[in-house]
Coordinates of C-alpha atoms and ligand atoms in Angstrom, one line a residue:
M1 CA -15.1 23.2 17.5
D2 CA -15.8 22.2 13.6
T3 CA -16.0 18.4 13.3
Y4 CA -16.1 16.8 10.5
N5 CA -18.4 13.8 9.7
V6 CA -15.8 11.1 8.2
L7 CA -17.2 8.4 5.2
L8 CA -14.0 5.7 5.6
L9 CA -14.2 3.3 2.4
G10 CA -11.9 -0.1 3.1
N11 CA -11.8 -3.2 5.3
G12 CA -8.5 -4.5 5.5
G13 CA -5.7 -3.8 8.2
R14 CA -4.9 -1.0 6.8
E15 CA -8.3 0.7 6.8
H16 CA -8.0 -0.9 11.1
A17 CA -5.1 1.9 11.3
I18 CA -6.5 4.6 9.8
A19 CA -9.7 4.2 11.4
W20 CA -7.5 4.1 14.7
K21 CA -6.1 7.3 13.5
L22 CA -8.6 9.3 12.7
N23 CA -10.5 8.0 15.6
Q24 CA -7.9 10.0 18.4
S25 CA -9.0 13.3 16.2
E26 CA -10.7 15.6 18.6
K27 CA -13.0 16.7 15.6
L28 CA -13.9 13.7 14.0
G29 CA -17.7 13.9 14.2
E30 CA -19.6 11.3 13.3
F31 CA -17.4 7.7 11.9
Y32 CA -18.6 5.9 8.7
I33 CA -16.7 3.2 7.6
A34 CA -17.5 0.8 4.3
P35 CA -17.4 -1.7 4.7
G36 CA -14.9 -2.0 7.0
N37 CA -14.2 -4.9 9.2
P38 CA -14.8 -5.4 13.1
G39 CA -12.0 -3.9 14.4
T40 CA -13.3 -0.9 12.4
A41 CA -16.7 -1.2 13.9
V42 CA -15.1 0.1 17.6
Y43 CA -14.3 3.6 16.0
G44 CA -17.7 3.5 14.1
K45 CA -20.5 2.2 12.2
N46 CA -19.5 -0.4 9.5
V47 CA -21.9 0.5 6.4
D48 CA -22.5 -2.1 4.0
L49 CA -22.1 -0.4 0.6
P50 CA -20.5 -1.3 -2.6
L51 CA -17.6 -0.4 -3.1
S52 CA -17.8 -0.1 -7.1
D53 CA -21.2 1.4 -6.6
F54 CA -20.8 5.6 -6.5
D55 CA -24.2 6.3 -6.9
S56 CA -25.1 4.4 -3.5
I57 CA -22.4 5.7 -1.5
L58 CA -23.4 9.6 -2.9
S59 CA -26.8 8.9 -1.8
Y60 CA -25.2 7.9 1.8
I61 CA -22.7 10.7 2.1
R62 CA -26.0 13.4 1.5
E63 CA -28.9 11.0 3.9
K64 CA -25.8 10.8 6.6
K65 CA -24.2 14.7 5.9
I66 CA -20.7 13.3 5.2
E67 CA -17.7 16.0 4.9
L68 CA -15.1 14.2 3.9
V69 CA -14.5 11.2 2.0
V70 CA -11.2 9.1 3.1
V71 CA -10.1 6.2 -0.4
G72 CA -8.1 3.7 1.4
P73 CA -7.1 0.7 -1.6
E74 CA -6.4 1.1 -5.0
A75 CA -9.4 -0.2 -7.0
P76 CA -12.3 2.8 -6.6
L77 CA -9.2 5.5 -7.1
V78 CA -8.5 3.8 -10.3
D79 CA -11.9 3.6 -11.5
G80 CA -12.5 7.3 -10.6
I81 CA -14.1 7.7 -7.2
A82 CA -12.7 11.3 -6.2
D83 CA -13.5 12.6 -9.6
F84 CA -16.9 11.5 -8.9
L85 CA -17.5 12.7 -5.4
K86 CA -15.7 16.0 -6.3
S87 CA -18.3 16.6 -8.9
H88 CA -20.7 16.3 -6.9
D89 CA -18.8 18.5 -4.4
V90 CA -17.5 16.8 -1.7
P91 CA -14.7 16.5 -0.4
V92 CA -12.0 13.6 -0.8
F93 CA -8.7 12.7 0.2
G94 CA -7.5 10.3 -2.6
P95 CA -6.5 11.0 -6.2
S96 CA -8.4 11.2 -9.0
K97 CA -9.1 9.0 -12.5
K98 CA -5.8 10.4 -13.9
A99 CA -3.2 10.9 -10.9
S100 CA -4.2 7.1 -10.1
M101 CA -2.4 6.6 -13.2
L102 CA 0.4 6.3 -12.1
E103 CA -0.4 3.1 -9.8
G104 CA -3.6 1.6 -12.7
S105 CA -1.1 1.7 -15.7
K106 CA 2.8 0.3 -15.2
E107 CA 2.8 2.0 -18.8
F108 CA 1.8 5.4 -18.2
A109 CA 4.5 5.3 -14.4
K110 CA 6.9 4.4 -17.1
D111 CA 5.5 7.0 -19.7
F112 CA 5.8 9.3 -17.4
M113 CA 9.9 9.3 -15.2
T114 CA 11.1 9.0 -18.4
K115 CA 9.4 12.3 -19.7
Y116 CA 10.5 14.0 -16.3
N117 CA 13.4 12.1 -15.7
I118 CA 12.5 9.6 -12.7
P119 CA 15.1 7.0 -12.0
T120 CA 13.7 3.8 -12.7
A121 CA 14.5 0.4 -14.4
D122 CA 15.1 0.8 -18.1
Y123 CA 11.8 -0.8 -19.6
A124 CA 10.1 -1.6 -23.5
V125 CA 6.3 -1.8 -23.9
F126 CA 4.4 -4.2 -26.4
D127 CA 0.9 -4.5 -26.9
S128 CA -0.6 -8.4 -25.9
L129 CA -1.0 -9.0 -29.3
D130 CA 2.2 -8.2 -30.2
F131 CA 3.7 -11.3 -27.7
D132 CA 6.3 -12.7 -30.3
D133 CA 8.0 -8.8 -30.2
A134 CA 8.2 -9.1 -26.9
L135 CA 10.0 -12.4 -26.6
K136 CA 12.0 -11.5 -29.6
F137 CA 12.5 -8.2 -28.4
I138 CA 13.9 -10.7 -25.0
Q139 CA 16.1 -13.3 -26.7
L140 CA 18.1 -9.9 -28.4
R141 CA 18.6 -8.1 -25.1
D142 CA 19.6 -11.5 -24.2
S143 CA 20.4 -10.4 -19.9
Y144 CA 18.4 -12.5 -16.9
P145 CA 16.7 -12.2 -15.2
V146 CA 14.0 -10.1 -16.7
V147 CA 10.8 -8.6 -15.4
L148 CA 7.3 -8.9 -16.8
K149 CA 4.7 -7.1 -15.8
A150 CA 1.0 -6.5 -16.4
D151 CA -0.2 -3.0 -17.7
G152 CA -3.2 -2.7 -15.5
L153 CA -3.7 -3.4 -12.0
A154 CA -3.9 -6.9 -10.9
A155 CA -3.7 -7.5 -7.4
G156 CA -0.1 -8.0 -6.7
K157 CA -0.1 -11.0 -9.4
G158 CA 1.1 -9.4 -12.3
V159 CA 4.8 -8.6 -12.1
F160 CA 7.1 -12.1 -12.6
I161 CA 10.9 -12.1 -12.9
C162 CA 11.7 -14.5 -15.4
Q163 CA 15.2 -16.6 -15.1
S164 CA 15.7 -18.1 -18.6
E165 CA 14.1 -17.4 -21.7
D166 CA 12.2 -20.7 -21.5
E167 CA 10.3 -19.4 -18.6
V168 CA 9.5 -16.2 -20.1
K169 CA 7.8 -18.5 -22.9
Q170 CA 6.2 -19.9 -20.3
R171 CA 5.2 -16.9 -18.6
L172 CA 3.5 -15.3 -22.0
L173 CA 1.9 -18.2 -22.4
S174 CA 0.6 -18.5 -19.3
I175 CA -0.7 -14.6 -18.9
K176 CA -2.2 -14.8 -22.3
K177 CA -4.6 -17.9 -20.6
D178 CA -5.4 -16.7 -17.7
K179 CA -8.2 -14.7 -18.3
T180 CA -8.1 -11.8 -15.2
L181 CA -4.5 -11.4 -16.0
S182 CA -4.6 -11.1 -19.5
E183 CA -7.4 -8.3 -19.2
A184 CA -4.9 -6.3 -17.0
A185 CA -1.6 -7.4 -19.3
S186 CA -3.5 -6.2 -22.5
R187 CA -0.2 -4.2 -22.7
L188 CA 2.8 -5.7 -21.2
V189 CA 6.0 -3.9 -19.4
V190 CA 9.3 -6.0 -19.9
E191 CA 11.7 -3.8 -17.8
E192 CA 15.7 -4.8 -16.9
F193 CA 16.2 -6.1 -13.6
L194 CA 17.3 -3.8 -10.5
E195 CA 19.7 -5.7 -7.7
G196 CA 19.5 -4.0 -4.7
E197 CA 17.4 -3.5 -1.6
E198 CA 13.2 -2.1 -1.3
A199 CA 12.1 0.0 0.8
S200 CA 9.1 2.6 0.8
V201 CA 8.9 5.9 1.4
F202 CA 5.0 7.8 1.9
V203 CA 3.7 11.1 1.0
I204 CA 0.5 13.3 2.1
S205 CA 0.1 15.6 -1.2
D206 CA -2.1 18.6 -1.9
G207 CA -1.3 18.5 -5.6
H208 CA 0.9 21.5 -4.8
T209 CA 3.2 20.8 -1.4
S210 CA 4.0 17.6 -0.1
H211 CA 5.7 16.0 3.2
V212 CA 7.2 12.6 3.5
L213 CA 5.3 10.9 6.1
H214 CA 7.9 8.1 6.6
N215 CA 9.3 5.3 5.2
A216 CA 8.9 1.1 6.0
Q217 CA 10.1 -2.0 4.4
D218 CA 7.6 -4.7 3.0
H219 CA 8.0 -8.7 3.4
K220 CA 6.1 -9.4 0.0
R221 CA 7.1 -13.0 -0.1
A222 CA 5.3 -15.5 1.9
G223 CA 7.9 -17.5 3.0
D224 CA 11.2 -16.9 5.6
G225 CA 14.2 -15.2 3.9
D226 CA 12.1 -14.2 1.1
T227 CA 10.7 -16.9 -0.1
G228 CA 7.6 -18.4 -1.7
L229 CA 5.6 -16.6 -3.6
N230 CA 4.4 -12.8 -4.2
T231 CA 1.3 -11.6 -1.7
G232 CA 0.1 -8.6 -0.7
G233 CA 2.5 -8.5 2.0
M234 CA 3.7 -10.4 5.4
G235 CA 5.1 -7.3 7.8
A236 CA 6.6 -4.3 7.8
Y237 CA 8.7 -2.5 9.8
S238 CA 9.8 1.3 10.0
P239 CA 11.9 3.2 10.0
T240 CA 13.8 0.7 7.8
P241 CA 17.9 2.0 8.1
V242 CA 18.2 1.3 4.3
I243 CA 17.1 5.0 3.9
S244 CA 19.4 6.9 5.2
E245 CA 18.9 11.4 5.5
D246 CA 20.8 11.3 3.1
L247 CA 19.4 9.1 1.1
L248 CA 15.4 10.6 1.8
E249 CA 17.2 13.6 0.4
Q250 CA 18.4 12.5 -2.8
V251 CA 14.6 10.4 -3.2
N252 CA 13.4 13.8 -2.3
T253 CA 15.2 16.6 -5.1
T254 CA 15.4 12.8 -8.0
I255 CA 12.2 11.9 -7.3
I256 CA 9.3 12.9 -5.1
N257 CA 9.2 16.7 -5.6
P258 CA 9.9 16.1 -10.0
T259 CA 7.1 13.2 -9.5
I260 CA 4.7 16.5 -7.5
T261 CA 5.6 19.1 -10.0
G262 CA 4.9 16.7 -12.8
M263 CA 1.6 15.7 -12.3
S264 CA 0.7 19.2 -11.9
L265 CA 2.4 19.8 -15.4
E266 CA 0.6 17.2 -16.8
E267 CA -3.0 18.6 -14.7
S268 CA -3.5 16.2 -12.7
E269 CA -2.8 17.6 -9.7
Y270 CA -2.0 14.5 -7.2
V271 CA -3.8 14.7 -3.7
G272 CA -3.8 11.8 -1.2
I273 CA -0.9 9.5 -0.3
L274 CA 1.9 8.7 -2.6
Y275 CA 3.7 5.5 -2.2
V276 CA 6.5 5.3 -3.5
G277 CA 8.7 1.5 -3.8
L278 CA 12.8 2.1 -4.3
M279 CA 15.1 0.1 -5.5
I280 CA 18.1 1.2 -4.0
T281 CA 20.9 0.2 -6.0
A282 CA 24.7 1.1 -6.5
D283 CA 23.9 3.9 -8.4
G284 CA 21.6 5.5 -6.3
P285 CA 17.2 5.1 -5.6
K286 CA 15.3 4.1 -8.8
V287 CA 11.0 3.6 -8.9
I288 CA 10.0 -0.2 -9.3
E289 CA 6.4 1.4 -8.8
Y290 CA 4.3 3.9 -7.9
N291 CA 1.0 3.4 -5.6
C292 CA -1.8 5.7 -5.5
R293 CA -2.7 4.9 -1.7
F294 CA -1.1 3.6 1.6
G295 CA 0.4 0.6 1.7
D296 CA -0.8 -2.2 3.7
P297 CA 0.8 -3.1 5.6
E298 CA 2.7 -0.6 5.8
C299 CA 0.1 1.9 6.5
Q300 CA -0.1 -0.4 10.4
V301 CA 3.2 0.3 10.7
I302 CA 3.3 4.4 10.0
L303 CA 0.3 5.9 11.5
P304 CA 1.0 4.6 15.0
S305 CA 4.3 7.0 15.1
L306 CA 2.3 9.7 13.6
E307 CA 2.3 12.6 16.1
N308 CA 0.2 15.0 13.7
D309 CA -3.6 14.8 14.1
L310 CA -4.3 12.3 11.0
L311 CA -7.7 14.3 10.5
E312 CA -6.5 17.5 10.3
L313 CA -3.8 16.8 7.8
F314 CA -6.6 14.8 5.4
V315 CA -8.4 18.4 5.6
A316 CA -6.0 20.3 5.1
T317 CA -4.9 18.1 2.1
T318 CA -8.6 18.8 0.7
E319 CA -8.6 22.4 1.5
Q320 CA -4.8 22.5 -0.7
R321 CA -3.5 24.3 2.8
L322 CA -0.4 21.1 3.6
D323 CA 2.1 24.7 3.4
E324 CA 0.6 25.3 7.0
K325 CA 1.5 22.0 8.4
T326 CA 4.9 20.0 9.6
I327 CA 5.4 16.3 10.1
N328 CA 6.1 15.1 13.1
I329 CA 6.9 11.1 14.1
D330 CA 8.2 10.0 17.2
N331 CA 11.7 8.2 17.3
K332 CA 10.7 4.9 17.8
Y333 CA 10.6 1.5 15.7
R334 CA 7.8 -0.3 14.6
C335 CA 7.1 -3.9 13.3
C336 CA 4.0 -5.1 11.8
V337 CA 4.1 -9.1 11.5
V338 CA 0.7 -10.2 9.9
L339 CA -1.0 -13.7 11.0
A340 CA -2.3 -15.4 7.7
S341 CA -4.5 -18.1 6.8
Q342 CA -2.2 -21.1 6.3
G343 CA -2.5 -21.2 2.1
Y344 CA -2.4 -18.0 1.8
P345 CA -1.9 -16.1 -1.5
L346 CA -3.4 -19.5 -3.0
E347 CA -6.2 -21.7 -1.1
Y348 CA -7.1 -21.0 2.6
E349 CA -10.2 -21.8 4.6
K350 CA -12.2 -19.2 6.5
G351 CA -14.4 -19.2 9.8
K352 CA -11.9 -20.4 12.3
E353 CA -12.4 -18.3 15.6
I354 CA -9.8 -16.3 16.6
S355 CA -8.7 -15.9 20.6
G356 CA -7.0 -14.2 23.0
F357 CA -7.2 -10.8 22.6
D358 CA -7.5 -9.9 25.8
N359 CA -3.6 -11.2 26.4
V360 CA -1.8 -8.2 24.3
D361 CA -0.1 -6.3 26.2
D362 CA 0.3 -2.5 26.6
E363 CA 3.7 -2.6 23.5
A364 CA 1.3 -3.8 20.7
I365 CA -1.2 -2.9 18.9
I366 CA -4.0 -5.5 17.3
F367 CA -5.8 -4.4 13.5
H368 CA -8.1 -6.5 12.3
A369 CA -7.7 -7.8 8.6
G370 CA -9.4 -10.6 6.9
T371 CA -12.0 -11.3 10.1
A372 CA -15.3 -10.8 10.2
E373 CA -18.0 -11.2 13.0
K374 CA -20.2 -14.4 13.9
D375 CA -22.5 -15.5 16.6
G376 CA -21.1 -12.7 18.7
K377 CA -17.5 -14.3 18.1
I378 CA -14.6 -12.9 15.7
V379 CA -13.2 -15.4 13.1
S380 CA -11.0 -15.2 9.9
N381 CA -12.4 -14.1 6.8
G382 CA -9.5 -14.0 4.5
G383 CA -5.9 -14.7 3.5
R384 CA -4.6 -12.0 6.0
V385 CA -6.0 -11.9 8.6
M386 CA -4.4 -10.1 11.9
N387 CA -1.7 -7.4 12.1
V388 CA 0.1 -7.1 15.4
V389 CA 2.3 -4.0 15.8
G390 CA 5.2 -4.2 18.4
S391 CA 6.6 -0.8 19.0
G392 CA 9.9 -0.3 20.5
N393 CA 12.8 2.2 21.2
T394 CA 15.0 0.0 18.9
L395 CA 14.3 -2.1 16.1
R396 CA 14.7 -5.8 18.2
E397 CA 12.3 -4.3 20.5
A398 CA 10.2 -3.4 18.3
I399 CA 10.3 -6.9 17.1
D400 CA 9.8 -8.5 20.4
H401 CA 7.1 -6.9 21.4
A402 CA 5.9 -7.7 17.8
Y403 CA 6.2 -11.7 18.4
K404 CA 5.7 -11.9 22.2
N405 CA 2.0 -10.6 21.5
V406 CA 1.3 -12.6 17.7
E407 CA 2.0 -16.0 19.9
Y408 CA -1.1 -14.1 22.4
I409 CA -3.5 -14.5 19.3
T410 CA -4.8 -17.9 18.3
F411 CA -6.4 -19.7 15.5
D412 CA -6.5 -22.7 14.0
N413 CA -4.3 -22.9 11.0
K414 CA -2.5 -19.7 11.9
Y415 CA 0.6 -19.0 9.7
F416 CA 3.5 -15.9 9.5
R417 CA 6.8 -15.5 9.3
T418 CA 9.5 -15.4 11.4
D419 CA 11.7 -12.9 10.6
I420 CA 9.7 -9.7 10.0
G421 CA 12.2 -6.3 10.6
R422 CA 15.6 -9.2 10.8
K423 CA 16.9 -7.1 7.5
G424 CA 17.1 -4.4 9.0
L425 CA 18.8 -5.4 12.2
N426 CA 21.2 -7.1 10.1
R427 CA 22.1 -3.8 9.1
T428 CA 21.9 -2.1 12.5
G429 CA 23.0 -5.3 14.5
Ligands
LIG1 P1 5.8 -4.1 -8.4 O1 3.8 -4.6 -8.3 O2 5.7 -3.3 -9.9 O3 5.7 -3.6 -6.9 O4 7.0 -5.7 -8.4 C1 6.7 -6.2 -7.3 C2 7.5 -6.3 -6.4 O5 8.2 -7.1 -8.2 C3 8.5 -5.3 -6.0 O6 8.1 -5.5 -5.1 C4 9.9 -6.3 -6.7 O7 10.5 -7.2 -5.8 C5 10.1 -7.1 -7.8 N1 10.4 -6.2 -8.8 C6 9.3 -5.4 -9.2 N2 10.4 -5.0 -10.8 C7 11.5 -4.9 -10.9 C8 13.1 -4.7 -11.2 N3 12.7 -3.7 -11.7 N4 13.7 -5.5 -10.7 C9 13.7 -6.3 -9.4 N5 12.7 -6.2 -8.3 C10 11.6 -5.7 -9.2
LIG2 N1 2.4 -4.1 1.1 C1 2.2 -3.7 -0.4 C2 1.2 -2.9 -1.1 O1 0.7 -2.6 0.0 O2 0.7 -2.5 -2.1

């Protein structure tokens, strides 16, 4: 049997989940993760390669005879790692630089959706030099809330929902002052505020054929009841009752198919995972954002449901053979609670010893996110530290199993939301 030597790029909870799932494949040969975390080290060798240094990555690929590269996070994709590796004949799972612009440039994504009639919020785009024009436009429009979005990648910090003209003025000033943000906001998208419930659908595409893997609902705000600051995601559950079969059909017809076909027509075939962030409005589903990768923590609830061999799916994608595959999902629910460091997404302490791993039972899986190994101990090393994924035959069971196991994992300054999945329960009872 053919096996594949694989290099996985990334170091979050998402990459631990991908590594865990790839490790179940009989086709996995040697396995390397760059840079990885103590969770991924259980399945392969963690390697300290900077993800921005494509030449070093290529040398390592040659040295270790790596046959497939899987890219977890967006930054290397938006920087063009897939194009670079392909130009050196290395098979890579992840979209090209141009296709990644669906996430890398909100202006590109909005213009693309307009061109292909894909439902999304109304918008206008301004150059950072013309913030006065943006303000005039918002004043004339006179409808609040209004959404301001930095065009480029801003690590989740580039979106502002403003309730009033005063808030818009303050935000425009603060964007100008913030050095990193002003770079991402060299173009600014002003967008209609959409009312509804958010959910996301994850699609695997080889450029021609695409399949929906599954759906999930994230919890982006730091505090219970969706209060507090926006974060990378404090928890997720899957599947979500917001996405009924009929709605998924509608999402396929009005959003997913035109997106994959449209990208082909633009001569930038979409190869990899397409994360479609939706607002389910009274007028039907509309796209809030595209991402060019799995969500984190959504990946942690989706991959445990997937019955397919993930490595086979990745290889079939790079060989444009997804038409041979059907996706099989179990009929269980999953709930992921993120254990964070108190203070996240602002300031927080690191280096706190984590314990209790041995107490975790069969009803949950633990994924590492911001952790490190120090003197033989696992310590916290980031804002989002650990993920506890409970499973069950109902959403309530999955939530209970997650929270029971959350108690077993301990570290100083542990913080988590206590209401992950409750939105789904409110719908299903
Ligand atoms: P984005 O990075 O575009 O996904 O935006 C981050 C978050 O801001 C989303 O997950 C939504 O909660 C919110 N958001 C973005 N755009 C809109 C919109 N047009 N209407 C309402 N909420 C939005
Ligand atoms: N959890 C949101 C994201 O991965 O973008």
